[in-house]
């Protein structure tokens, strides 16, 4: 936001520029205004220009915008690029409102060039829309529609879409394509109401024009009054003057000539006060028609002369020719840029071909080295597979040995006489139960459950396992579970199992715990074991 002291200074000197105090407008005062503006930052200048732009103080706004456009835009400062583009665009709009269409077109083309240079796509929407508006004022509706359609294709935000749809609706009214006009205007109205678009008054005015073109004057009067209220609510003086003129012509079409004269005079008083030349020209033509209808031929002729004078100065063929010339120069410059770009691309292609040859040579060398590397890897893998096979066979021997040891222990246990016969009897019952796969593979199976099933208690069960087998209950249980897992892995249709599913099937709650137990008991991981089987 502007500092308070700067804002006071701006307000003071803007009154000097507009002659709203006893001081006269002089070059010295303008220099002071520019000097004070030059103290502001780029963002403050932009805010200042926008402030006076919305206040319809176009001269002061132009000073701020000119200072922005005279600054340089850096490729590393996108915010300044946008400020310069917006300044050129606003200066173009100001000159459209001042009916200086040559300058307006030049500023807008300058804005478009910067957009293309820095790829500012979103900003091109407003610029193309404003270029189309210039051609609309010259009644070149086909060209205007091309610009509006291009702007619509670049649109991403709802507000801009509503504005451009409204413009397309207005163009279709001029072309007497009423179905398309209604479609565009209805869409614009829906979006404007949904997103609270400030440009709602323009859509309402075009809807009024739509109904007026079909002689549905009740609806035309209704929407024109709505548009007028919206314009006054947003302090859009130029729009108020334009809509009063439209309202006057609706009265004229319904043969209410006194009301038509009243509203056209209201419109023209605003236009003359604010120097809205385009509206004044249109009003003089309409005033001529009204006076002619009332039989005041002399007065009608005087108004028509004023209209002709303004029209020749604002909408002359020379001005349109200059605009078309600017357009051609812009297109030529774009073509030259494309030619330069093609030349650069050709140079890049030649360099690319040179580097491609080098890359091909390097690639062939790399492929040769890679082939040698793959051969080495193949030989190593073959040796590794042989090692897997040997290790797998040894693992099978270990499993068989474990089984034989278990059987041998049971036989010895039956034949041997120990000092504590009860411990050995308990262990026999434990080992017989441990052979029951569904019981031990239950994830909830515990030493308490084991003690209950062998009709003993936890302490006796633990002592029997520890004293005789020299291991704890968990190790004993894991050995039986892993043995069952190995059996599952060895089945012909073992491919239907995953490591996780086997872990759960043999009673492990976690695949991680299963892998650790498997490696601890067998000396290899489940993955390695499966590879060995394969």
Short mmCIF file of C-alpha atoms in Angstrom, two decimals, residues 160-433:
data_model
loop_
_atom_site.label_atom_id
_atom_site.label_comp_id
_atom_site.label_asym_id
_atom_site.label_seq_id
_atom_site.Cartn_x
_atom_site.Cartn_y
_atom_site.Cartn_z
CA UNK A 160 -12.35 -13.46 -17.85
CA UNK A 161 -14.51 -16.19 -19.39
CA UNK A 162 -17.67 -14.30 -18.36
CA UNK A 163 -16.36 -11.06 -19.90
CA UNK A 164 -15.38 -12.68 -23.22
CA UNK A 165 -18.59 -14.68 -23.51
CA UNK A 166 -20.45 -11.40 -23.08
CA UNK A 167 -18.39 -9.80 -25.86
CA UNK A 168 -19.07 -12.75 -28.15
CA UNK A 169 -22.76 -12.38 -27.39
CA UNK A 170 -22.63 -8.71 -28.37
CA UNK A 171 -20.87 -9.60 -31.62
CA UNK A 172 -23.48 -12.22 -32.47
CA UNK A 173 -26.23 -9.64 -31.90
CA UNK A 174 -24.54 -7.36 -34.43
CA UNK A 175 -24.28 -10.32 -36.84
CA UNK A 176 -27.98 -11.15 -36.18
CA UNK A 177 -27.14 -14.69 -35.04
CA UNK A 178 -29.58 -14.66 -32.16
CA UNK A 179 -29.34 -18.30 -31.02
CA UNK A 180 -25.59 -18.02 -30.50
CA UNK A 181 -26.01 -14.59 -28.92
CA UNK A 182 -28.48 -15.95 -26.36
CA UNK A 183 -26.18 -18.92 -25.58
CA UNK A 184 -23.13 -16.71 -24.94
CA UNK A 185 -25.03 -14.10 -22.92
CA UNK A 186 -26.82 -16.70 -20.80
CA UNK A 187 -23.52 -18.43 -19.98
CA UNK A 188 -21.90 -15.09 -19.17
CA UNK A 189 -24.80 -14.12 -16.88
CA UNK A 190 -24.66 -17.43 -14.99
CA UNK A 191 -20.90 -17.19 -14.42
CA UNK A 192 -21.11 -13.49 -13.47
CA UNK A 193 -23.77 -14.15 -10.82
CA UNK A 194 -22.02 -17.25 -9.49
CA UNK A 195 -18.63 -15.53 -9.13
CA UNK A 196 -19.88 -12.00 -8.36
CA UNK A 197 -18.16 -10.53 -11.44
CA UNK A 198 -17.89 -6.72 -11.40
CA UNK A 199 -18.56 -6.60 -15.14
CA UNK A 200 -22.14 -7.82 -14.68
CA UNK A 201 -23.53 -4.48 -15.96
CA UNK A 202 -22.05 -5.09 -19.42
CA UNK A 203 -23.72 -8.51 -19.69
CA UNK A 204 -27.05 -7.05 -18.56
CA UNK A 205 -26.78 -4.29 -21.18
CA UNK A 206 -26.08 -6.81 -23.96
CA UNK A 207 -29.07 -8.89 -22.84
CA UNK A 208 -31.15 -5.72 -23.10
CA UNK A 209 -29.78 -5.19 -26.63
CA UNK A 210 -30.65 -8.82 -27.43
CA UNK A 211 -34.30 -8.29 -26.48
CA UNK A 212 -34.37 -4.88 -28.17
CA UNK A 213 -33.14 -6.42 -31.43
CA UNK A 214 -36.19 -8.71 -31.31
CA UNK A 215 -38.61 -5.89 -30.41
CA UNK A 216 -39.23 -7.40 -26.94
CA UNK A 217 -39.09 -3.99 -25.31
CA UNK A 218 -40.47 -4.87 -21.88
CA UNK A 219 -37.55 -7.24 -21.30
CA UNK A 220 -35.18 -4.74 -22.94
CA UNK A 221 -36.27 -1.94 -20.55
CA UNK A 222 -35.95 -4.29 -17.55
CA UNK A 223 -32.39 -5.41 -18.28
CA UNK A 224 -31.27 -1.95 -19.34
CA UNK A 225 -32.39 -0.53 -15.97
CA UNK A 226 -30.53 -3.37 -14.19
CA UNK A 227 -27.39 -2.58 -16.20
CA UNK A 228 -27.74 1.13 -15.37
CA UNK A 229 -28.07 0.41 -11.64
CA UNK A 230 -25.00 -1.85 -11.70
CA UNK A 231 -22.93 0.77 -13.54
CA UNK A 232 -23.89 3.45 -11.01
CA UNK A 233 -23.17 1.10 -8.10
CA UNK A 234 -19.61 0.61 -9.39
CA UNK A 235 -19.19 4.30 -10.34
CA UNK A 236 -18.67 3.47 -14.02
CA UNK A 237 -19.55 6.86 -15.50
CA UNK A 238 -18.73 5.91 -19.09
CA UNK A 239 -21.02 2.86 -18.85
CA UNK A 240 -23.77 4.96 -17.26
CA UNK A 241 -23.68 7.39 -20.19
CA UNK A 242 -23.72 4.52 -22.70
CA UNK A 243 -26.64 2.73 -21.02
CA UNK A 244 -28.67 5.94 -20.76
CA UNK A 245 -28.18 6.26 -24.51
CA UNK A 246 -29.38 2.65 -25.02
CA UNK A 247 -32.41 3.32 -22.81
CA UNK A 248 -33.21 6.41 -24.89
CA UNK A 249 -33.21 4.37 -28.09
CA UNK A 250 -35.58 1.79 -26.61
CA UNK A 251 -38.01 4.64 -25.91
CA UNK A 252 -37.44 5.89 -29.45
CA UNK A 253 -38.26 2.45 -30.88
CA UNK A 254 -41.52 2.41 -28.87
CA UNK A 255 -42.33 5.95 -30.15
CA UNK A 256 -42.04 7.55 -26.68
CA UNK A 257 -40.08 10.49 -28.09
CA UNK A 258 -40.17 12.77 -25.04
CA UNK A 259 -38.70 10.04 -22.83
CA UNK A 260 -36.16 9.25 -25.56
CA UNK A 261 -35.10 12.93 -25.69
CA UNK A 262 -34.87 13.10 -21.85
CA UNK A 263 -32.54 10.09 -21.51
CA UNK A 264 -30.38 11.00 -24.51
CA UNK A 265 -29.83 14.46 -23.00
CA UNK A 266 -28.84 12.86 -19.67
CA UNK A 267 -26.39 10.62 -21.49
CA UNK A 268 -24.91 13.45 -23.52
CA UNK A 269 -24.42 15.73 -20.51
CA UNK A 270 -22.28 13.02 -18.90
CA UNK A 271 -20.42 12.34 -22.17
CA UNK A 272 -19.67 16.04 -22.81
CA UNK A 273 -18.55 16.60 -19.21
CA UNK A 274 -16.10 13.67 -19.38
CA UNK A 275 -15.17 14.05 -23.06
CA UNK A 276 -16.50 10.61 -24.08
CA UNK A 277 -16.23 11.34 -27.78
CA UNK A 278 -17.49 7.98 -29.01
CA UNK A 279 -20.66 8.21 -26.92
CA UNK A 280 -21.14 11.84 -27.95
CA UNK A 281 -20.97 10.88 -31.64
CA UNK A 282 -23.50 8.10 -31.16
CA UNK A 283 -25.74 10.41 -29.13
CA UNK A 284 -25.71 13.15 -31.79
CA UNK A 285 -26.82 10.59 -34.38
CA UNK A 286 -29.63 9.39 -32.11
CA UNK A 287 -30.64 12.96 -31.22
CA UNK A 288 -30.85 13.68 -34.95
CA UNK A 289 -33.23 10.73 -35.37
CA UNK A 290 -35.38 11.84 -32.43
CA UNK A 291 -35.68 15.43 -33.66
CA UNK A 292 -36.45 14.23 -37.17
CA UNK A 293 -39.28 12.06 -35.82
CA UNK A 294 -40.67 15.06 -33.94
CA UNK A 295 -40.57 17.10 -37.15
CA UNK A 296 -37.68 19.37 -36.10
CA UNK A 297 -35.75 18.97 -39.35
CA UNK A 298 -33.41 21.92 -38.77
CA UNK A 299 -32.42 20.71 -35.31
CA UNK A 300 -32.03 17.18 -36.63
CA UNK A 301 -29.66 18.47 -39.32
CA UNK A 302 -27.55 20.36 -36.75
CA UNK A 303 -27.16 17.22 -34.62
CA UNK A 304 -26.28 15.18 -37.69
CA UNK A 305 -23.53 17.65 -38.63
CA UNK A 306 -22.05 17.29 -35.13
CA UNK A 307 -22.24 13.52 -35.49
CA UNK A 308 -20.54 13.59 -38.91
CA UNK A 309 -17.75 15.84 -37.64
CA UNK A 310 -17.01 13.60 -34.66
CA UNK A 311 -17.35 10.42 -36.69
CA UNK A 312 -14.82 11.59 -39.26
CA UNK A 313 -12.32 12.47 -36.53
CA UNK A 314 -12.82 9.27 -34.53
CA UNK A 315 -13.73 6.51 -36.97
CA UNK A 316 -12.12 7.70 -40.20
CA UNK A 317 -10.80 5.25 -42.76
CA UNK A 318 -7.32 6.73 -42.25
CA UNK A 319 -7.33 5.66 -38.61
CA UNK A 320 -8.49 2.16 -39.55
CA UNK A 321 -5.78 2.08 -42.23
CA UNK A 322 -3.14 3.02 -39.66
CA UNK A 323 -4.41 0.28 -37.34
CA UNK A 324 -4.26 -2.27 -40.15
CA UNK A 325 -0.74 -1.09 -40.99
CA UNK A 326 0.31 -1.59 -37.36
CA UNK A 327 -1.20 -5.06 -37.53
CA UNK A 328 0.76 -5.87 -40.70
CA UNK A 329 4.02 -4.60 -39.15
CA UNK A 330 3.36 -6.73 -36.10
CA UNK A 331 2.76 -9.81 -38.27
CA UNK A 332 5.93 -9.07 -40.30
CA UNK A 333 8.00 -8.77 -37.13
CA UNK A 334 6.60 -12.10 -35.92
CA UNK A 335 7.52 -13.68 -39.27
CA UNK A 336 11.07 -12.31 -39.03
CA UNK A 337 11.37 -13.69 -35.54
CA UNK A 338 10.21 -17.09 -36.79
CA UNK A 339 12.80 -16.98 -39.62
CA UNK A 340 15.56 -16.16 -37.11
CA UNK A 341 14.32 -18.97 -34.92
CA UNK A 342 14.44 -21.40 -37.88
CA UNK A 343 18.02 -20.35 -38.63
CA UNK A 344 19.00 -20.97 -35.03
CA UNK A 345 17.25 -24.34 -35.15
CA UNK A 346 19.16 -25.25 -38.33
CA UNK A 347 22.47 -24.44 -36.64
CA UNK A 348 21.40 -26.51 -33.66
CA UNK A 349 20.53 -29.44 -35.96
CA UNK A 350 23.97 -29.31 -37.58
CA UNK A 351 25.62 -29.33 -34.19
CA UNK A 352 23.32 -32.13 -33.10
CA UNK A 353 24.36 -34.29 -36.09
CA UNK A 354 28.03 -33.71 -35.23
CA UNK A 355 27.50 -34.66 -31.62
CA UNK A 356 25.37 -37.64 -32.62
CA UNK A 357 28.29 -39.12 -34.50
CA UNK A 358 30.43 -38.81 -31.40
CA UNK A 359 27.63 -40.34 -29.32
CA UNK A 360 27.30 -43.26 -31.75
CA UNK A 361 31.00 -44.00 -31.42
CA UNK A 362 30.80 -43.83 -27.63
CA UNK A 363 27.62 -45.94 -27.66
CA UNK A 364 29.24 -48.70 -29.71
CA UNK A 365 32.21 -48.70 -27.36
CA UNK A 366 29.91 -48.91 -24.36
CA UNK A 367 27.90 -51.73 -25.96
CA UNK A 368 31.09 -53.69 -26.55
CA UNK A 369 32.16 -53.22 -22.94
CA UNK A 370 28.63 -54.05 -21.78
CA UNK A 371 28.68 -57.30 -23.80
CA UNK A 372 31.91 -58.31 -22.15
CA UNK A 373 30.44 -57.40 -18.77
CA UNK A 374 27.30 -59.45 -19.44
CA UNK A 375 29.40 -62.45 -20.39
CA UNK A 376 31.30 -62.17 -17.12
CA UNK A 377 28.02 -61.82 -15.21
CA UNK A 378 26.62 -64.88 -16.98
CA UNK A 379 29.62 -66.99 -15.99
CA UNK A 380 29.42 -65.76 -12.42
CA UNK A 381 25.70 -66.48 -12.27
CA UNK A 382 26.23 -69.98 -13.58
CA UNK A 383 28.81 -70.62 -10.86
CA UNK A 384 26.41 -69.12 -8.31
CA UNK A 385 23.60 -71.43 -9.42
CA UNK A 386 25.90 -74.39 -8.95
CA UNK A 387 26.68 -73.10 -5.48
CA UNK A 388 22.93 -72.76 -4.79
CA UNK A 389 22.43 -76.38 -5.84
CA UNK A 390 25.18 -77.66 -3.58
CA UNK A 391 23.91 -75.56 -0.67
CA UNK A 392 20.38 -76.79 -1.23
CA UNK A 393 21.50 -80.41 -1.19
CA UNK A 394 23.40 -79.78 2.03
CA UNK A 395 20.31 -78.14 3.51
CA UNK A 396 18.25 -81.24 2.64
CA UNK A 397 20.87 -83.35 4.36
CA UNK A 398 20.59 -81.14 7.44
CA UNK A 399 16.81 -81.55 7.46
CA UNK A 400 17.10 -85.34 7.18
CA UNK A 401 19.70 -85.31 9.91
CA UNK A 402 17.35 -83.32 12.15
CA UNK A 403 14.57 -85.83 11.56
CA UNK A 404 16.85 -88.77 12.24
CA UNK A 405 18.19 -87.08 15.38
CA UNK A 406 14.67 -86.49 16.61
CA UNK A 407 13.68 -90.14 16.03
CA UNK A 408 16.92 -91.33 17.57
CA UNK A 409 16.33 -89.17 20.61
CA UNK A 410 12.87 -90.55 21.08
CA UNK A 411 14.14 -94.13 20.82
CA UNK A 412 16.95 -93.45 23.26
CA UNK A 413 14.56 -91.61 25.54
CA UNK A 414 12.28 -94.66 25.70
CA UNK A 415 15.13 -97.10 26.38
CA UNK A 416 17.18 -94.99 28.73
CA UNK A 417 16.47 -94.89 32.39
CA UNK A 418 16.79 -91.40 33.81
CA UNK A 419 16.75 -90.47 37.39
CA UNK A 420 13.60 -88.36 36.87
CA UNK A 421 11.15 -90.59 34.98
CA UNK A 422 8.33 -88.07 35.25
CA UNK A 423 10.24 -85.41 33.31
CA UNK A 424 10.91 -87.84 30.47
CA UNK A 425 7.28 -89.01 30.42
CA UNK A 426 6.15 -85.38 30.23
CA UNK A 427 8.61 -84.66 27.39
CA UNK A 428 7.29 -87.68 25.47
CA UNK A 429 3.77 -86.28 25.66
CA UNK A 430 5.10 -82.85 24.59
CA UNK A 431 6.94 -84.23 21.55
CA UNK A 432 3.93 -86.30 20.49
CA UNK A 433 1.75 -83.19 20.69
#
